XYZ file of C-alpha atoms in Angstrom:
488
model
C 0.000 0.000 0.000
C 1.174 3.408 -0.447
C 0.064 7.153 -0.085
C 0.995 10.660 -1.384
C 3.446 12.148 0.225
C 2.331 14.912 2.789
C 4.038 18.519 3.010
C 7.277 17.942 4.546
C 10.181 19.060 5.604
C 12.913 19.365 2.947
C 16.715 18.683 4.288
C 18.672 21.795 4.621
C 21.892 19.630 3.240
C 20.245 19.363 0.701
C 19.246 22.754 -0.233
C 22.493 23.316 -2.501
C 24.361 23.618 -6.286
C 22.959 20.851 -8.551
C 25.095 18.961 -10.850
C 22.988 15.558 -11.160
C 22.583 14.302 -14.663
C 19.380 15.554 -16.396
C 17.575 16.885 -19.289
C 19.697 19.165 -21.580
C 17.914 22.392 -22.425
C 19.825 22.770 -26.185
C 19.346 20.967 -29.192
C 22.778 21.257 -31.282
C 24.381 18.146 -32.003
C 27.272 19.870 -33.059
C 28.539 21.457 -30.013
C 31.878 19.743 -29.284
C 33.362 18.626 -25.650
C 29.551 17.354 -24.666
C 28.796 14.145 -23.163
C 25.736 11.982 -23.812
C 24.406 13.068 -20.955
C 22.635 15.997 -19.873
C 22.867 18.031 -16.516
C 20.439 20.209 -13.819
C 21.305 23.431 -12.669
C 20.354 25.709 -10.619
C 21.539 29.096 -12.766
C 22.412 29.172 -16.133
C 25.653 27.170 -17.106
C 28.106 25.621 -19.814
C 29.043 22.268 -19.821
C 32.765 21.959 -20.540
C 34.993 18.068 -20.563
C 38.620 17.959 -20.590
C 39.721 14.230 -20.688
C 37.765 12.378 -17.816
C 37.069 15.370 -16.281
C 33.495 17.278 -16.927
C 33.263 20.946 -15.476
C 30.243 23.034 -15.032
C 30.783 27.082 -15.408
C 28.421 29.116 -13.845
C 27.420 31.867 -16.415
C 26.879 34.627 -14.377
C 29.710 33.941 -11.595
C 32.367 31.894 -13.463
C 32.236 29.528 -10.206
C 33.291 25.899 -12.011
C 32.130 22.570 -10.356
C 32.598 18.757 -10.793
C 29.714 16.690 -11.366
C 28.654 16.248 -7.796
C 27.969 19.893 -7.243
C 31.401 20.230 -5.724
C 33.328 23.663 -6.366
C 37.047 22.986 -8.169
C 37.857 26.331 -9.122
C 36.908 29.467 -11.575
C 36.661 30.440 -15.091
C 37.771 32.996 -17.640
C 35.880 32.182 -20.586
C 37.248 35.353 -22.078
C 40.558 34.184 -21.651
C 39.838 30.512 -22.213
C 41.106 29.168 -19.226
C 39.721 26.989 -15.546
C 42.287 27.704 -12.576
C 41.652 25.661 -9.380
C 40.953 27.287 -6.409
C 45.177 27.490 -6.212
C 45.216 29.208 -9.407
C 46.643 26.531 -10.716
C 45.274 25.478 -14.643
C 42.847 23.127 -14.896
C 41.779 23.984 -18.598
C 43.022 26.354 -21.537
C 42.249 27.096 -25.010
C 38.596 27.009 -24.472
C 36.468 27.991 -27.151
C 33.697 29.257 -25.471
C 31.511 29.003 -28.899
C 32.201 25.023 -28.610
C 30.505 25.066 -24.998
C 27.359 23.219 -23.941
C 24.681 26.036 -22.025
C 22.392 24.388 -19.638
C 19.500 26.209 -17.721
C 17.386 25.591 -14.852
C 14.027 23.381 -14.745
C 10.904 25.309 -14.580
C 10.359 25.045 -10.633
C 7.111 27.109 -9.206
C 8.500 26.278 -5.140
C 11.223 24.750 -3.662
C 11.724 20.984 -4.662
C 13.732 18.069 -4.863
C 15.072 17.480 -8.663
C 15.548 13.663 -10.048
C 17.455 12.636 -12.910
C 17.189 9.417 -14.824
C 17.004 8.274 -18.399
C 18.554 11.499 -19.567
C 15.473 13.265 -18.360
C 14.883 15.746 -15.186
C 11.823 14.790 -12.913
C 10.752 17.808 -10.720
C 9.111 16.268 -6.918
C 7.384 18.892 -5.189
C 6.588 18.628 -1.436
C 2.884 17.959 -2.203
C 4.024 15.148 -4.246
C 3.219 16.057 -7.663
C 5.394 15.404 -9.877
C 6.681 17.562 -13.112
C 9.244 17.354 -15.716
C 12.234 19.900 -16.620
C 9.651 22.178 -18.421
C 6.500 21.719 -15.857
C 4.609 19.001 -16.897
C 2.797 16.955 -14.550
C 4.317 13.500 -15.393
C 2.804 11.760 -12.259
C 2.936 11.497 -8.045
C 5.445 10.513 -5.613
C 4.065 8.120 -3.014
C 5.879 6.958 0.228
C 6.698 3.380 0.546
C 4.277 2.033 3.854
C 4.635 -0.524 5.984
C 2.823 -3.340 4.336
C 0.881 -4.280 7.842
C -0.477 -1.542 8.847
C -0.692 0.619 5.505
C 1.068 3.630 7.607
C 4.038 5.474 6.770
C 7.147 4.238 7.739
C 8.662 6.512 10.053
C 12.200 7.090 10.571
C 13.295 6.438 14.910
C 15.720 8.935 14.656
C 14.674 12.182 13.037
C 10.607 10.909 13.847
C 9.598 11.977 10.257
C 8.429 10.048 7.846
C 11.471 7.782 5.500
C 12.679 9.694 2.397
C 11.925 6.743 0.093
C 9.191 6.491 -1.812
C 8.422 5.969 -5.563
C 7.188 7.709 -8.506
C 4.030 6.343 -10.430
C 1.970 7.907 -13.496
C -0.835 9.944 -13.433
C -2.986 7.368 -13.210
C -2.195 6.536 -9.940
C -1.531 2.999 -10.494
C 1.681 2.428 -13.208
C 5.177 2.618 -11.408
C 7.495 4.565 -13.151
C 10.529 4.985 -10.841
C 11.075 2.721 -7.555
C 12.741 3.385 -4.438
C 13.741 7.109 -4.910
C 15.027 8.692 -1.705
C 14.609 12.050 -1.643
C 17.145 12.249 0.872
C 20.019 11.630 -1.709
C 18.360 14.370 -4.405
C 19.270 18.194 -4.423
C 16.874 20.736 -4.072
C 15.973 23.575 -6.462
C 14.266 27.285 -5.956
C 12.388 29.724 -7.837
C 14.573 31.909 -9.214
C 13.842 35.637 -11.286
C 14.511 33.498 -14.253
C 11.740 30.996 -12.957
C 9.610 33.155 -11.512
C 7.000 31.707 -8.844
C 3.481 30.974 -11.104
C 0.172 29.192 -10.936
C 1.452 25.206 -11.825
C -0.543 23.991 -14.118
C 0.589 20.546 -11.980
C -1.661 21.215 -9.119
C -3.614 18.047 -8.244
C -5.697 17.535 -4.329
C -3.376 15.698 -2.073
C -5.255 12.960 -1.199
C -3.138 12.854 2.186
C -4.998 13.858 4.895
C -2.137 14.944 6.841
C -1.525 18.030 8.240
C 1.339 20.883 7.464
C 3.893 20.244 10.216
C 3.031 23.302 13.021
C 6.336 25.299 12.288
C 6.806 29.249 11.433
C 8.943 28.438 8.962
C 6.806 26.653 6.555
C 8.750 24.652 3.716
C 11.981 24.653 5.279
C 14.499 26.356 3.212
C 18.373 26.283 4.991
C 20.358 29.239 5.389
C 23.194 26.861 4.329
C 21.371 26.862 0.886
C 25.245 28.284 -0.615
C 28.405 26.895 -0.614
C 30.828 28.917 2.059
C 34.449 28.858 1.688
C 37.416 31.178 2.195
C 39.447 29.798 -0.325
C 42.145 29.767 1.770
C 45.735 28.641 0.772
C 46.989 30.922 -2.407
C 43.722 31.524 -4.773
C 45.085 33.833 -7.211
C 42.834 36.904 -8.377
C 43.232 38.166 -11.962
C 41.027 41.201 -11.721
C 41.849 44.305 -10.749
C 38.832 46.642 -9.087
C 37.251 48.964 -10.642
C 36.489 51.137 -7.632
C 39.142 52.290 -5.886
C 38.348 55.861 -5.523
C 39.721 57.054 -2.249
C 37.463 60.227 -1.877
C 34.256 60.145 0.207
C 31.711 61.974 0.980
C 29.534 61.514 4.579
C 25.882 60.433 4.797
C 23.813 59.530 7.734
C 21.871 56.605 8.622
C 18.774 56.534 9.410
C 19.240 54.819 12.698
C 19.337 57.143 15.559
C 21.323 54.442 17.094
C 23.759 53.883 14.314
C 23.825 58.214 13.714
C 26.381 58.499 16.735
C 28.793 56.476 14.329
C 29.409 58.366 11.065
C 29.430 56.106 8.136
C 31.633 58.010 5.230
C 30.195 56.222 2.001
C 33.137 56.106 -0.659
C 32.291 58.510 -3.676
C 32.127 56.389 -6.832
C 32.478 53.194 -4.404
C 30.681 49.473 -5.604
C 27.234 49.377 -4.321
C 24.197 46.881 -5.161
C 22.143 44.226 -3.442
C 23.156 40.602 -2.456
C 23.165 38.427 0.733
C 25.457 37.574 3.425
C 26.321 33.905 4.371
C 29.512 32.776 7.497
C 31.715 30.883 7.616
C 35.227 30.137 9.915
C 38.085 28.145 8.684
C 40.628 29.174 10.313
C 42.987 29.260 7.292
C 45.562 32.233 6.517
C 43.220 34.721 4.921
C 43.940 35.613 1.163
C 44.830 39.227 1.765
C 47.639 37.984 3.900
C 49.731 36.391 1.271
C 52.684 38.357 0.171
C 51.795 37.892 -3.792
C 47.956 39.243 -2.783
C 49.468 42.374 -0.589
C 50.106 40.743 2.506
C 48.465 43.285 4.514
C 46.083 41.090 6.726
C 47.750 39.715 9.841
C 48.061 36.380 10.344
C 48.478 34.654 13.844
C 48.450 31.284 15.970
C 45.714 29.121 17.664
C 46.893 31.582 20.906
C 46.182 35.154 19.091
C 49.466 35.791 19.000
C 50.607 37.968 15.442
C 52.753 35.715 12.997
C 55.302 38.397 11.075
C 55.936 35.924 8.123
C 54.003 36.548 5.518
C 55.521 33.505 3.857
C 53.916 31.033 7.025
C 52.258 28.047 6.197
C 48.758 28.460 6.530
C 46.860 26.077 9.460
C 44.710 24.761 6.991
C 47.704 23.313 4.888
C 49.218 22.056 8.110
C 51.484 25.112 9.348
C 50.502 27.888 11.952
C 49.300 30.355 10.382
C 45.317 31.715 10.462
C 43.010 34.066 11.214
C 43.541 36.206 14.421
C 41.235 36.254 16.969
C 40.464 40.021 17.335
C 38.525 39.398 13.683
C 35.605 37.917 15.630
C 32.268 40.158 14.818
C 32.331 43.340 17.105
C 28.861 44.524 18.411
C 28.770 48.149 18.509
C 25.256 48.564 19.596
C 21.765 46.965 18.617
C 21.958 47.917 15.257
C 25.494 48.562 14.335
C 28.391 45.847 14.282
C 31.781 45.414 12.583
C 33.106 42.001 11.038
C 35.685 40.404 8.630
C 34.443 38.818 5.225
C 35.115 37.065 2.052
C 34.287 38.746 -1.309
C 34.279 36.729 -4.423
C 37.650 35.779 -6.135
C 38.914 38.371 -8.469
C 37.268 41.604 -7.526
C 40.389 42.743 -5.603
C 38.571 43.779 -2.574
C 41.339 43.555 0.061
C 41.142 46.237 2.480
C 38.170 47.493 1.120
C 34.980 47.978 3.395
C 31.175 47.665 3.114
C 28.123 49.062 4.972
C 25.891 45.932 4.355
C 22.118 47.231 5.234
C 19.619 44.018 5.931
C 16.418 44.643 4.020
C 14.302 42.173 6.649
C 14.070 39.092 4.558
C 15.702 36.146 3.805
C 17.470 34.341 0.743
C 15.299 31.304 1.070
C 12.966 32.343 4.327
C 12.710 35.715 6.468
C 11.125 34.217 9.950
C 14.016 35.428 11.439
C 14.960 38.412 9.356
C 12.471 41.214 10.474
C 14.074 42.136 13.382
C 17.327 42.910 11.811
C 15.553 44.971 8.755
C 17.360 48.628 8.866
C 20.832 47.210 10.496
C 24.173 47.925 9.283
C 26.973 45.374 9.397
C 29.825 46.869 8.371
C 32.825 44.601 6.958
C 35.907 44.361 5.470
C 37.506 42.490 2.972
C 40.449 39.929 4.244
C 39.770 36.921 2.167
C 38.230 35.605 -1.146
C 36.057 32.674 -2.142
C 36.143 31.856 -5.866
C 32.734 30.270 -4.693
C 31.560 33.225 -3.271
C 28.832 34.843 -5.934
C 28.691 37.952 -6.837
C 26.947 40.243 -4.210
C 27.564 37.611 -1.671
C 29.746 38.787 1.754
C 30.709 35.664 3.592
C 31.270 36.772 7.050
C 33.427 35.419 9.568
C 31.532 34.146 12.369
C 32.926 31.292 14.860
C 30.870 28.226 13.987
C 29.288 29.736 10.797
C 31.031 26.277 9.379
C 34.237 25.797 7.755
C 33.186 25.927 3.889
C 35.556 24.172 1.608
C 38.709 23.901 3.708
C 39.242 23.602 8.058
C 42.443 24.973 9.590
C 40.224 25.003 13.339
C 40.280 21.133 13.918
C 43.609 20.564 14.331
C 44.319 23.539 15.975
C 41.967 25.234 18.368
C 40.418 22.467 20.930
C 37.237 23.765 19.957
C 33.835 21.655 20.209
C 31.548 20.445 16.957
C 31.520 23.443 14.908
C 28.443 22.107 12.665
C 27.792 21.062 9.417
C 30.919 21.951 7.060
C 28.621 24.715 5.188
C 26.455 26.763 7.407
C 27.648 25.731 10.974
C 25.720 25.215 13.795
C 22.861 27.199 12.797
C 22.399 24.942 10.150
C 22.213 21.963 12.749
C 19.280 23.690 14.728
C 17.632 24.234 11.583
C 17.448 20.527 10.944
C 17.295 19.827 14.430
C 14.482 22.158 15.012
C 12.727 20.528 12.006
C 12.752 24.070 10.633
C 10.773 25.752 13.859
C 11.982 29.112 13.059
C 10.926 30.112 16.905
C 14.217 27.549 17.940
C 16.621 28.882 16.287
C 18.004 31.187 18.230
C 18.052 29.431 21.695
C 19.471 26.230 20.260
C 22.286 28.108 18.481
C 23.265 30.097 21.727
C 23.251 26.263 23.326
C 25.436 25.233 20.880
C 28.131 28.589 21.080
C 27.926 27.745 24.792
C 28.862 23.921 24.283
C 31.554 24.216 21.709
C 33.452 27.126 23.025
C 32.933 26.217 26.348
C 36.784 26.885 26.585
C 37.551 29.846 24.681
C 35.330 32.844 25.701
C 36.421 35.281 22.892
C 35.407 32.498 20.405
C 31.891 31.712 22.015
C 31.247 35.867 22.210
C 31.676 35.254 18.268
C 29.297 32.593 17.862
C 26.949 34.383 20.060
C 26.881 37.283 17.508
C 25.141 35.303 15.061
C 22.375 34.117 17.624
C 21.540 37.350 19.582
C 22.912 40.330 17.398
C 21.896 38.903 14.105
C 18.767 37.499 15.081
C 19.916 33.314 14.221
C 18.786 34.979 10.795
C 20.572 32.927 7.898
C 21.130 34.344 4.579
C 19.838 37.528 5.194
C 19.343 39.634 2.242
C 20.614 43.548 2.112
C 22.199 46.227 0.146
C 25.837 47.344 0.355
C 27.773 50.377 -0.284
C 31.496 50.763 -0.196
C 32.616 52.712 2.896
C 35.654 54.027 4.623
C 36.419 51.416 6.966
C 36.221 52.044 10.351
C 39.137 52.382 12.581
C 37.970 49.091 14.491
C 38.485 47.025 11.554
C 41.595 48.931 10.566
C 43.758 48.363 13.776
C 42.592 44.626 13.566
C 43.080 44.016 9.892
């Protein structure tokens, strides 16, 4: 016996860069360096294969990953050439004319995507079922216990199992077996696929309730890959703001007024989001080749004067010092460290990030921080750090692609490797937005039981920013504050 699958919870792991085979969205069969197969994305990409090695190039970031959604490094397509995130060559002589351009599915909501037979099967959380272009192909059941006729429910997370199987429309004719949704990716609406009536809507025939949470479909704030980058990523662009003039405005935060923020005339401004992260590793701007004006020092604090050190996270000394944890100037003012993507040349450079009260993939958290400034500066890259994105340094904010902290600072479980420990209560919560914020200042307390400075840190994220994930804001280029100046 089985039944349509309820409204559930979707896994926050799993809320991340697609790369599973699928449905390709171009018909040339002339387009060279393609395999058979085809590919889902979740932005538009090329598909580009150099021996047994198949990259996919992110259009509007350059960001290059393997198959598995994993991110190797960063592309000039101008220049015809993949670096790892080293800078070392992966690829050259790439005609970009030759490439492969993949798109999105259709998605109206967040769901899981499944690829097989060279196709793209879209599973929403009310279990209908669509293909790449929004189609309703059919319904995902759960499997049931065969006694009872009840779904099987899993004893440790006490929701229902993940597997289940896809039949036709007609309810009856099994098209796909024993699909776990736990092992798929998930996809979002994007401005490319905006949200719209699905012409897939069918009545659930589950009488099941929504789960009671504020959240709703559970979206993670560790949706985005977070990563410093961290041994010796090598930027080829230069910026094209570095205008040293400024002229003052006020905020309009009483609070924030007291502290004059000097925008930078003819500064980068726009919109984006911010993510965390903490690796530990020797920042980018400390390398000699990059500038080598951040600091580097020990697992004690103390300043390393080599610019040449090993970084911790390739096994030598060097990291991030601790006076870089976020600095709380007042309710709605704070100072931190960031990364800025690879190649804009930021290092040094400040931002007055402004939170506009929602979230990247949920805002239950977000209203309270709506008008606050964060303002950070630039001491590290991540060539898988998008455009717009600030990845701030936050003690358990998780380590993102590489982790220095491990084997060097007796700290506790710092969470899952992208997104933290706020991304644990989020799955530990089963998305009960309400949570958040006293399980995360649990966990600070439990994993830097022994290093105060370092739980303060992780405590920033809980109380001054809300437990808000992914908030979304608008940024302006600033002159950076004499905090972040003295510690940089």
């Amino acid at each position: 016996m089985k039944k349509r699958i309820l409204p559930l919870l979707l896994s926050a792991a799993a809320i991340a860069f697609i790369c599973n085979c699928g449905e390709e969205t171009t018909s040339s069969q002339d387009v060279k360096n393609v395999p058979a197969q085809a590919y889902v994305v979740t932005e538009p990409s090329f598909v580009y294969v150099e021996g047994d090695n198949t990259f996919i190039i992110s259009q509007t970031t350059g960001i290059v990953t393997d198959i598995q959604g994993n991110v190797v490094g960063n592309a000039d397509l101008n220049a015809g050439i993949i670096v790892d995130l080293n800078g070392a060559a992966l690829a050259s002589n790439i005609d970009i004319a030759t490439l492969k351009a993949v798109n999105p599915p259709t998605v109206t909501a967040p769901a899981w995507a499944f690829a097989a037979n060279d196709q793209v099967y879209v599973i929403y959380t009310d279990g209908n079922v669509t293909d790449a272009n929004g189609n309703p192909v059919g319904l995902f059941v759960y499997m049931t216990d065969p006694t009872t006729g009840t779904i099987v429910i899993d004893p440790v997370t006490q929701l229902p199992t993940t597997v289940g199987n896809i039949i036709a429309l007609d309810g009856v004719t099994p098209v796909f077996t024993n699909v776990d949704l736990g092992t798929l990716k998930v996809i979002l609406p994007t401005n490319d696929n905006p949200i719209a009536e699905s012409s897939a809507s069918l009545n659930p025939k589950s009488s099941a309730a929504t789960p009671a949470s504020s959240a709703g479909i559970a979206t993670s704030s560790a949706a985005t890959p977070k990563s410093s980058s961290s041994a010796k990523p090598t930027s080829s662009a230069n910026s094209s703001s570095s205008a040293k003039s400024s002229s003052s405005e006020a905020s309009s935060s009483s609070q924030v007024a007291a502290f004059q923020i000097k925008y930078v005339s003819g500064g980068k401004s726009g919109s984006g989001y911010a993510t965390r992260y903490w690796d530990c590793c020797k920042p980018h701007c400390a390398w000699p080749e990059h500038g080598g004006k951040a600091s580097t020092c020990d697992a004690k604090g103390n300043k390393i004067e080599d610019k040449s050190a090993t970084s911790m996270c390739d096994g030598g000394n060097a990291g991030i010092c601790r006076n870089q944890f976020p600095i709380a100037v007042n309710d709605t003012l704070a100072f931190a460290f960031a990364a800025t993507p690879g190649g804009e040349n930021n290092c040094g450079k400040c931002f007055d990030l402004v939170f506009t009260g929602e979230g990247k993939y949920a805002t239950d958290r977000h209203k309270k921080i709506k008008g606050h400034h964060l303002i950070v500066m630039s001491n590290n890259v991540g060539y898988d750090v998008a455009g717009g994105q600030f990845d701030v340094m936050i003690p358990g904010g998780g380590f993102g692609i590489f982790d220095g902290c491990s084997s060097k600072m007796g700290w506790g479980s710092q969470g899952t490797q992208y997104g933290g420990l706020l991304d644990e209560c989020e799955k530990e919560t089963n998305y009960y937005a309400a949570n958040y914020q006293k399980c995360l200042r649990t966990k600070c307390e439990k994993s830097f039981s022994m290093d105060p400075e370092a739980k303060e840190g992780c405590l920033f994220l809980a109380d001054w920013m809300n437990a808000a994930g992914n908030p979304l804001l608008t940024y302006k280029e600033v002159e950076c504050p004499q905090e972040l100046i003295d510690r940089f």
